[in-house]
Amino acid sequence: MAELVIGIDLGTTNSVVASVHGGSPTVIPNRSGYRLTPSVVALARNGKRLVGALARRQAVTNAERTVVAVKRLMGRRFSSKSLQESLSRLPYTVVAGERDDPRIVLGEQHLSPAEVSAMILTELRLDAEAFFGEPVTKAVITVPAYFNDGQRAATKDAGRIAGLDVIRIINEPTAASLAYGFGKTALEKQIAIFDLGGGTFDFTVLHMFKGVFEVEATGGDTLLGGEDFDARIIDWLAEPFKEKHGIDLRTDKMALQRLRDASEKAKCELSLLKQVEINLPFISATPKSGALHLQSTLTRDQLEKLTGDLIERCLGVCAQVMADAKVQAPQLGDILLVGGQTRMPKIQDAVKTLFAREPSKGVNPDEAVALGAAIQGSMLLHEESDMLLLDVTPHSLGITIAGGFFQKIISKNTTVPTSAHHVFTTVKDDQVSAKITVVQGEDEVAAKNELLGEFMLTGLRKAPRGAVDIDVIFDISADGIVSVSAIDVQTGVRQSITVTASSGLTEDEIKSAAKSNEDWMLGQKEDPDFQDRKAKAEELFREFEALWPRLTRAAQNGLGQEPLQRAQAALSVARLQVAQKESEGLAGSIDRLERMLGALKGAVERGLGQEGR
Amino acid sequence: MSAAARSAGGGIDLPADIQRELRDLESRGDALSYYRLLGLTADVDSPSIRRAYLEQSKRFHPDAWYRRDLGEFGPLLTKWFQRMAAAYEVLSDEETRSAYDREHLSELSETDRLAVEQRALSRAEQDRREVERRARLLRTKGFARVGAARSLYEQSLTFALNGERMHAIGALKAARELDPNRKEISARLVELEREQAKARAASALLSGREREVQQNWAGAQSAYVNAFQLDARNASAALGAARSASAAGDAQTAATWAARAVEIQPDDIGSRLLLAKLLAAQALKTRARAELKIILDKVPDHKEARALLKGL
Ligand SMILES: Nc1ncnc2c1ncn2[C@@H]1O[C@H](COP(=O)(O)OP(=O)(O)O)[C@@H](O)[C@H]1O
Ligand SMILES: [Mg+2]
């Protein structure tokens, strides 16, 4: 059988896991039966780690120990403007780590964003294992196309911490296009993907030809998404309240969480309705007037006014990317809408006007990204696939040169993998080291771009100045991750390079986090009740086995195959749970198997299984 | 893993024909033109260039042989795929492709040189026919003019799609003459012309950079000036001209260019600093001081500016 590989859309708001199963890409429902898992992690009052819908549900009463939108923190420096901007909106506490990296305070622990993301990934991995009834280790994880090197590296680290072999990081819009183009390898078409999720916006122009997907240009904004739409509603509610009662609800964590939930709900409802009521009783209180309630009516028109500039920002990105791809809007063969926020009618209208056509209905906006990731996994690992993805690097890469200027070495929208050289010449006699500052971005002034890292070239050959040339090689992998190496041109000796300014996790930190995550998974499974449940489950396995011949007969005599298939699926889940010591899950399985057994016995006894009937 | 491929290459899991091609590329690939690298002759049209590149990608992109045992062929695959991608990058734009053709005419094989000349000829011929056709359409009278304009407009879309920007512009100009009231025609025309100027400026900028790296200051300066003339809002071009003039020892010209860069990007500290230095070098102390003060206004703790100001 083909090697199992899963595709994971690790979203700001929601995550999805999928796999190519029996030749077709399928979303894997989580263990509660849902296809979307909220990207939320919490530390419950009883000290338990909660992930997904459970974590999200308790957010209102436990806002400070509930981590949402961790993706906004991935790979960023604590002091960076973008991170500080995000922090003002997040209900939990983030402090600076040793290397100017953000650390999330969750109870006693100070966790890196990668560790928190790893918890979400672990959850999805366990969902996939429960679905397949066997261990899953290989994964393709998606990131917004506009993620820089640090953000990609952090995502890869998160995967490793979750015990996954991340065979590739791919761009979300590209993944969506794979889902769109799957099975249509004969098609030649130029398409665009408009992806507006909870926290990020991406726009990509891509050309499909005989199964090759060539990204022509990509761009976006990592700080523009559905949450910004929510924030406009929050302000619209909170400002008059402040005026009237002198209380800013946004400074009260619990009230803010309720406002946030209500705003998001109203926003989503306005995608279908023309107006909605927002009702938040007991939102605050004053000694004088007692309990305060908030009640308002929001219309679709009003929402559109509040968020018009956000939509304009999206359209601005589209124009830039189309210019980069040298294409005009009406030439595109299809427009894919991806991301929950594209359900807003105003956005669909804006897209329709800009491109002078109806957006494609060919992909599911919530699932396309995960499906595409699964397809890429299968393209890489499975021989029979004749699809290929040619993706590009979203940012120019270069170094800082004299005067603080940015010297471009690799241009944005270059197909990856790619590499480029730059020759350094010593400027002093007997110079033994040199510093290279690597940045990503488009600005002429280096400091205005994103600092990727500082590299020290050490142990240079002693010689008069100008006599030592060092060839520095910059590689961008197919994951979009940058690596730097150097060679002494005259002697051919490989030069050692150390990274001196990076906010990423060290190898040791990743290993130790991976170990503690694994311990957690095992700890999950070591439950005092486990032995009892195991015994009970094994008894059930035996009973099913004994009943099976009569069941197969019953299946032919009118019962049908379906109940048997369901029983078989439940049995294999339970077997895996026994093998992996998943005590709680097993308890649920036992319940289910007992009910099934009862029903099936009944059916057999009613005569369906008798011979000769 | 595929058994066929295995048996072909003694433990190496890559089809024999690709192994052969890689070896061949290693031995003579450096001498191949971009066209030959993509398996093309120099007379091909744009869509065929893209198709050829994509077909080659299917065979040479490292992902096509992901996690296979490629032995010594692994790095070769990456290297030659990257070269093909670079070749495609240049040949896929009309502007950069003609520049490549011009600069490499002597390196092309006899047949390719003929093909390039042929293509230039046939382009001229096509141009002539296009012009004729447009002239004919322009003589259309009455209501039919609107229809003719539409057909020209649609044709311009196809031209643009194939990377033939010049033809697209020609068609649009004729369409505008036929139907001056159609907004999208003039809008598209403006867009395309701007794009063309930008592409030319970008290509000039690129050769400026190349020459700067080679320390060919005069060459760099003229390329940057050229880029600036094509796109007068391009601060990089002005700054590049300033840098190269300064490196060539012509502080006066350099200062003029730096001043232009500052004019375009008043907030850019780097250009202003360069300007200040150049003014100081010409003993224009008052002006230098004024520029340094502006810098310190914007960035009060700018060390270099402060030190320079002290020195004056
Ligand atoms: N029906 C809807 N109308 C408007 N916005 C919606 C709707 N459904 C979901 N959203 C918004 O979409 C965003 C989540 O989209 P999603 O694609 O899941 O995000 P991400 O990829 O960032 O995880 C949220 O901001 C959510 O409020
Ligand atoms: Mg998403």
mmCIF file of N, CA and C in Angstrom, chain B residues 230-272:
data_model
loop_
_atom_site.group_PDB
_atom_site.id
_atom_site.type_symbol
_atom_site.label_atom_id
_atom_site.label_comp_id
_atom_site.label_asym_id
_atom_site.label_seq_id
_atom_site.Cartn_x
_atom_site.Cartn_y
_atom_site.Cartn_z
ATOM 1 N N LEU B 230 13.405 56.232 -18.543
ATOM 2 C CA LEU B 230 12.222 55.438 -18.848
ATOM 3 C C LEU B 230 11.178 55.525 -17.751
ATOM 4 N N ASP B 231 11.627 55.700 -16.548
ATOM 5 C CA ASP B 231 10.692 55.699 -15.428
ATOM 6 C C ASP B 231 11.169 56.747 -14.427
ATOM 7 N N ALA B 232 10.635 57.937 -14.595
ATOM 8 C CA ALA B 232 11.170 59.080 -13.861
ATOM 9 C C ALA B 232 10.826 59.059 -12.378
ATOM 10 N N ARG B 233 10.020 58.081 -11.960
ATOM 11 C CA ARG B 233 9.733 57.990 -10.526
ATOM 12 C C ARG B 233 10.623 56.933 -9.877
ATOM 13 N N ASN B 234 11.583 56.430 -10.625
ATOM 14 C CA ASN B 234 12.371 55.321 -10.116
ATOM 15 C C ASN B 234 13.558 55.823 -9.299
ATOM 16 N N ALA B 235 13.392 55.823 -7.991
ATOM 17 C CA ALA B 235 14.440 56.333 -7.119
ATOM 18 C C ALA B 235 15.687 55.452 -7.177
ATOM 19 N N SER B 236 15.504 54.148 -7.369
ATOM 20 C CA SER B 236 16.661 53.256 -7.424
ATOM 21 C C SER B 236 17.574 53.648 -8.566
ATOM 22 N N ALA B 237 16.967 54.057 -9.692
ATOM 23 C CA ALA B 237 17.761 54.426 -10.851
ATOM 24 C C ALA B 237 18.582 55.677 -10.539
ATOM 25 N N ALA B 238 17.933 56.674 -9.945
ATOM 26 C CA ALA B 238 18.640 57.910 -9.624
ATOM 27 C C ALA B 238 19.780 57.639 -8.642
ATOM 28 N N LEU B 239 19.451 56.814 -7.652
ATOM 29 C CA LEU B 239 20.442 56.505 -6.635
ATOM 30 C C LEU B 239 21.614 55.737 -7.242
ATOM 31 N N GLY B 240 21.291 54.797 -8.119
ATOM 32 C CA GLY B 240 22.341 54.016 -8.786
ATOM 33 C C GLY B 240 23.252 54.932 -9.589
ATOM 34 N N ALA B 241 22.642 55.878 -10.298
ATOM 35 C CA ALA B 241 23.440 56.818 -11.089
ATOM 36 C C ALA B 241 24.351 57.617 -10.165
ATOM 37 N N ALA B 242 23.805 58.006 -9.010
ATOM 38 C CA ALA B 242 24.611 58.765 -8.054
ATOM 39 C C ALA B 242 25.785 57.928 -7.556
ATOM 40 N N ARG B 243 25.499 56.679 -7.200
ATOM 41 C CA ARG B 243 26.560 55.805 -6.681
ATOM 42 C C ARG B 243 27.668 55.618 -7.701
ATOM 43 N N SER B 244 27.254 55.335 -8.955
ATOM 44 C CA SER B 244 28.302 55.023 -9.917
ATOM 45 C C SER B 244 29.081 56.274 -10.312
ATOM 46 N N ALA B 245 28.401 57.420 -10.390
ATOM 47 C CA ALA B 245 29.132 58.649 -10.703
ATOM 48 C C ALA B 245 30.115 58.961 -9.576
ATOM 49 N N SER B 246 29.656 58.734 -8.366
ATOM 50 C CA SER B 246 30.517 59.002 -7.224
ATOM 51 C C SER B 246 31.731 58.063 -7.235
ATOM 52 N N ALA B 247 31.484 56.784 -7.547
ATOM 53 C CA ALA B 247 32.592 55.828 -7.596
ATOM 54 C C ALA B 247 33.577 56.198 -8.696
ATOM 55 N N ALA B 248 33.064 56.799 -9.772
ATOM 56 C CA ALA B 248 33.939 57.195 -10.864
ATOM 57 C C ALA B 248 34.657 58.513 -10.560
ATOM 58 N N GLY B 249 34.331 59.092 -9.404
ATOM 59 C CA GLY B 249 35.048 60.299 -8.985
ATOM 60 C C GLY B 249 34.391 61.601 -9.440
ATOM 61 N N ASP B 250 33.194 61.496 -10.000
ATOM 62 C CA ASP B 250 32.526 62.706 -10.470
ATOM 63 C C ASP B 250 31.494 63.146 -9.430
ATOM 64 N N ALA B 251 31.969 63.831 -8.401
ATOM 65 C CA ALA B 251 31.097 64.168 -7.274
ATOM 66 C C ALA B 251 29.982 65.118 -7.689
ATOM 67 N N GLN B 252 30.276 65.958 -8.654
ATOM 68 C CA GLN B 252 29.276 66.959 -9.027
ATOM 69 C C GLN B 252 28.044 66.305 -9.670
ATOM 70 N N THR B 253 28.302 65.466 -10.695
ATOM 71 C CA THR B 253 27.188 64.739 -11.316
ATOM 72 C C THR B 253 26.492 63.871 -10.287
ATOM 73 N N ALA B 254 27.296 63.205 -9.471
ATOM 74 C CA ALA B 254 26.728 62.316 -8.451
ATOM 75 C C ALA B 254 25.761 63.077 -7.560
ATOM 76 N N ALA B 255 26.157 64.272 -7.169
ATOM 77 C CA ALA B 255 25.302 65.047 -6.265
ATOM 78 C C ALA B 255 23.968 65.388 -6.933
ATOM 79 N N THR B 256 24.018 65.714 -8.243
ATOM 80 C CA THR B 256 22.776 66.024 -8.946
ATOM 81 C C THR B 256 21.825 64.828 -8.891
ATOM 82 N N TRP B 257 22.406 63.631 -9.136
ATOM 83 C CA TRP B 257 21.553 62.439 -9.123
ATOM 84 C C TRP B 257 21.045 62.123 -7.723
ATOM 85 N N ALA B 258 21.911 62.284 -6.757
ATOM 86 C CA ALA B 258 21.472 62.015 -5.377
ATOM 87 C C ALA B 258 20.340 62.967 -5.014
ATOM 88 N N ALA B 259 20.456 64.222 -5.469
ATOM 89 C CA ALA B 259 19.403 65.190 -5.168
ATOM 90 C C ALA B 259 18.081 64.753 -5.789
ATOM 91 N N ARG B 260 18.174 64.154 -6.974
ATOM 92 C CA ARG B 260 16.953 63.673 -7.618
ATOM 93 C C ARG B 260 16.324 62.522 -6.826
ATOM 94 N N ALA B 261 17.194 61.637 -6.369
ATOM 95 C CA ALA B 261 16.694 60.502 -5.567
ATOM 96 C C ALA B 261 15.998 61.031 -4.319
ATOM 97 N N VAL B 262 16.591 62.038 -3.707
ATOM 98 C CA VAL B 262 16.003 62.613 -2.493
ATOM 99 C C VAL B 262 14.646 63.255 -2.806
ATOM 100 N N GLU B 263 14.599 63.884 -3.962
ATOM 101 C CA GLU B 263 13.360 64.526 -4.377
ATOM 102 C C GLU B 263 12.221 63.501 -4.497
ATOM 103 N N ILE B 264 12.553 62.345 -5.072
ATOM 104 C CA ILE B 264 11.527 61.315 -5.254
ATOM 105 C C ILE B 264 11.140 60.697 -3.918
ATOM 106 N N GLN B 265 12.138 60.470 -3.081
ATOM 107 C CA GLN B 265 11.870 59.807 -1.800
ATOM 108 C C GLN B 265 12.410 60.673 -0.676
ATOM 109 N N PRO B 266 11.661 61.711 -0.304
ATOM 110 C CA PRO B 266 12.191 62.648 0.690
ATOM 111 C C PRO B 266 12.468 61.982 2.047
ATOM 112 N N ASP B 267 11.779 60.856 2.315
ATOM 113 C CA ASP B 267 11.961 60.224 3.616
ATOM 114 C C ASP B 267 13.115 59.248 3.648
ATOM 115 N N ASP B 268 13.737 59.039 2.497
ATOM 116 C CA ASP B 268 14.769 58.020 2.454
ATOM 117 C C ASP B 268 16.094 58.562 2.987
ATOM 118 N N ILE B 269 16.503 58.008 4.107
ATOM 119 C CA ILE B 269 17.694 58.501 4.790
ATOM 120 C C ILE B 269 18.949 58.204 3.964
ATOM 121 N N GLY B 270 18.992 57.009 3.391
ATOM 122 C CA GLY B 270 20.193 56.583 2.660
ATOM 123 C C GLY B 270 20.560 57.558 1.550
ATOM 124 N N SER B 271 19.582 57.943 0.722
ATOM 125 C CA SER B 271 19.896 58.840 -0.391
ATOM 126 C C SER B 271 20.355 60.194 0.128
ATOM 127 N N ARG B 272 19.698 60.646 1.176
ATOM 128 C CA ARG B 272 20.038 61.971 1.682
ATOM 129 C C ARG B 272 21.456 61.996 2.261
#
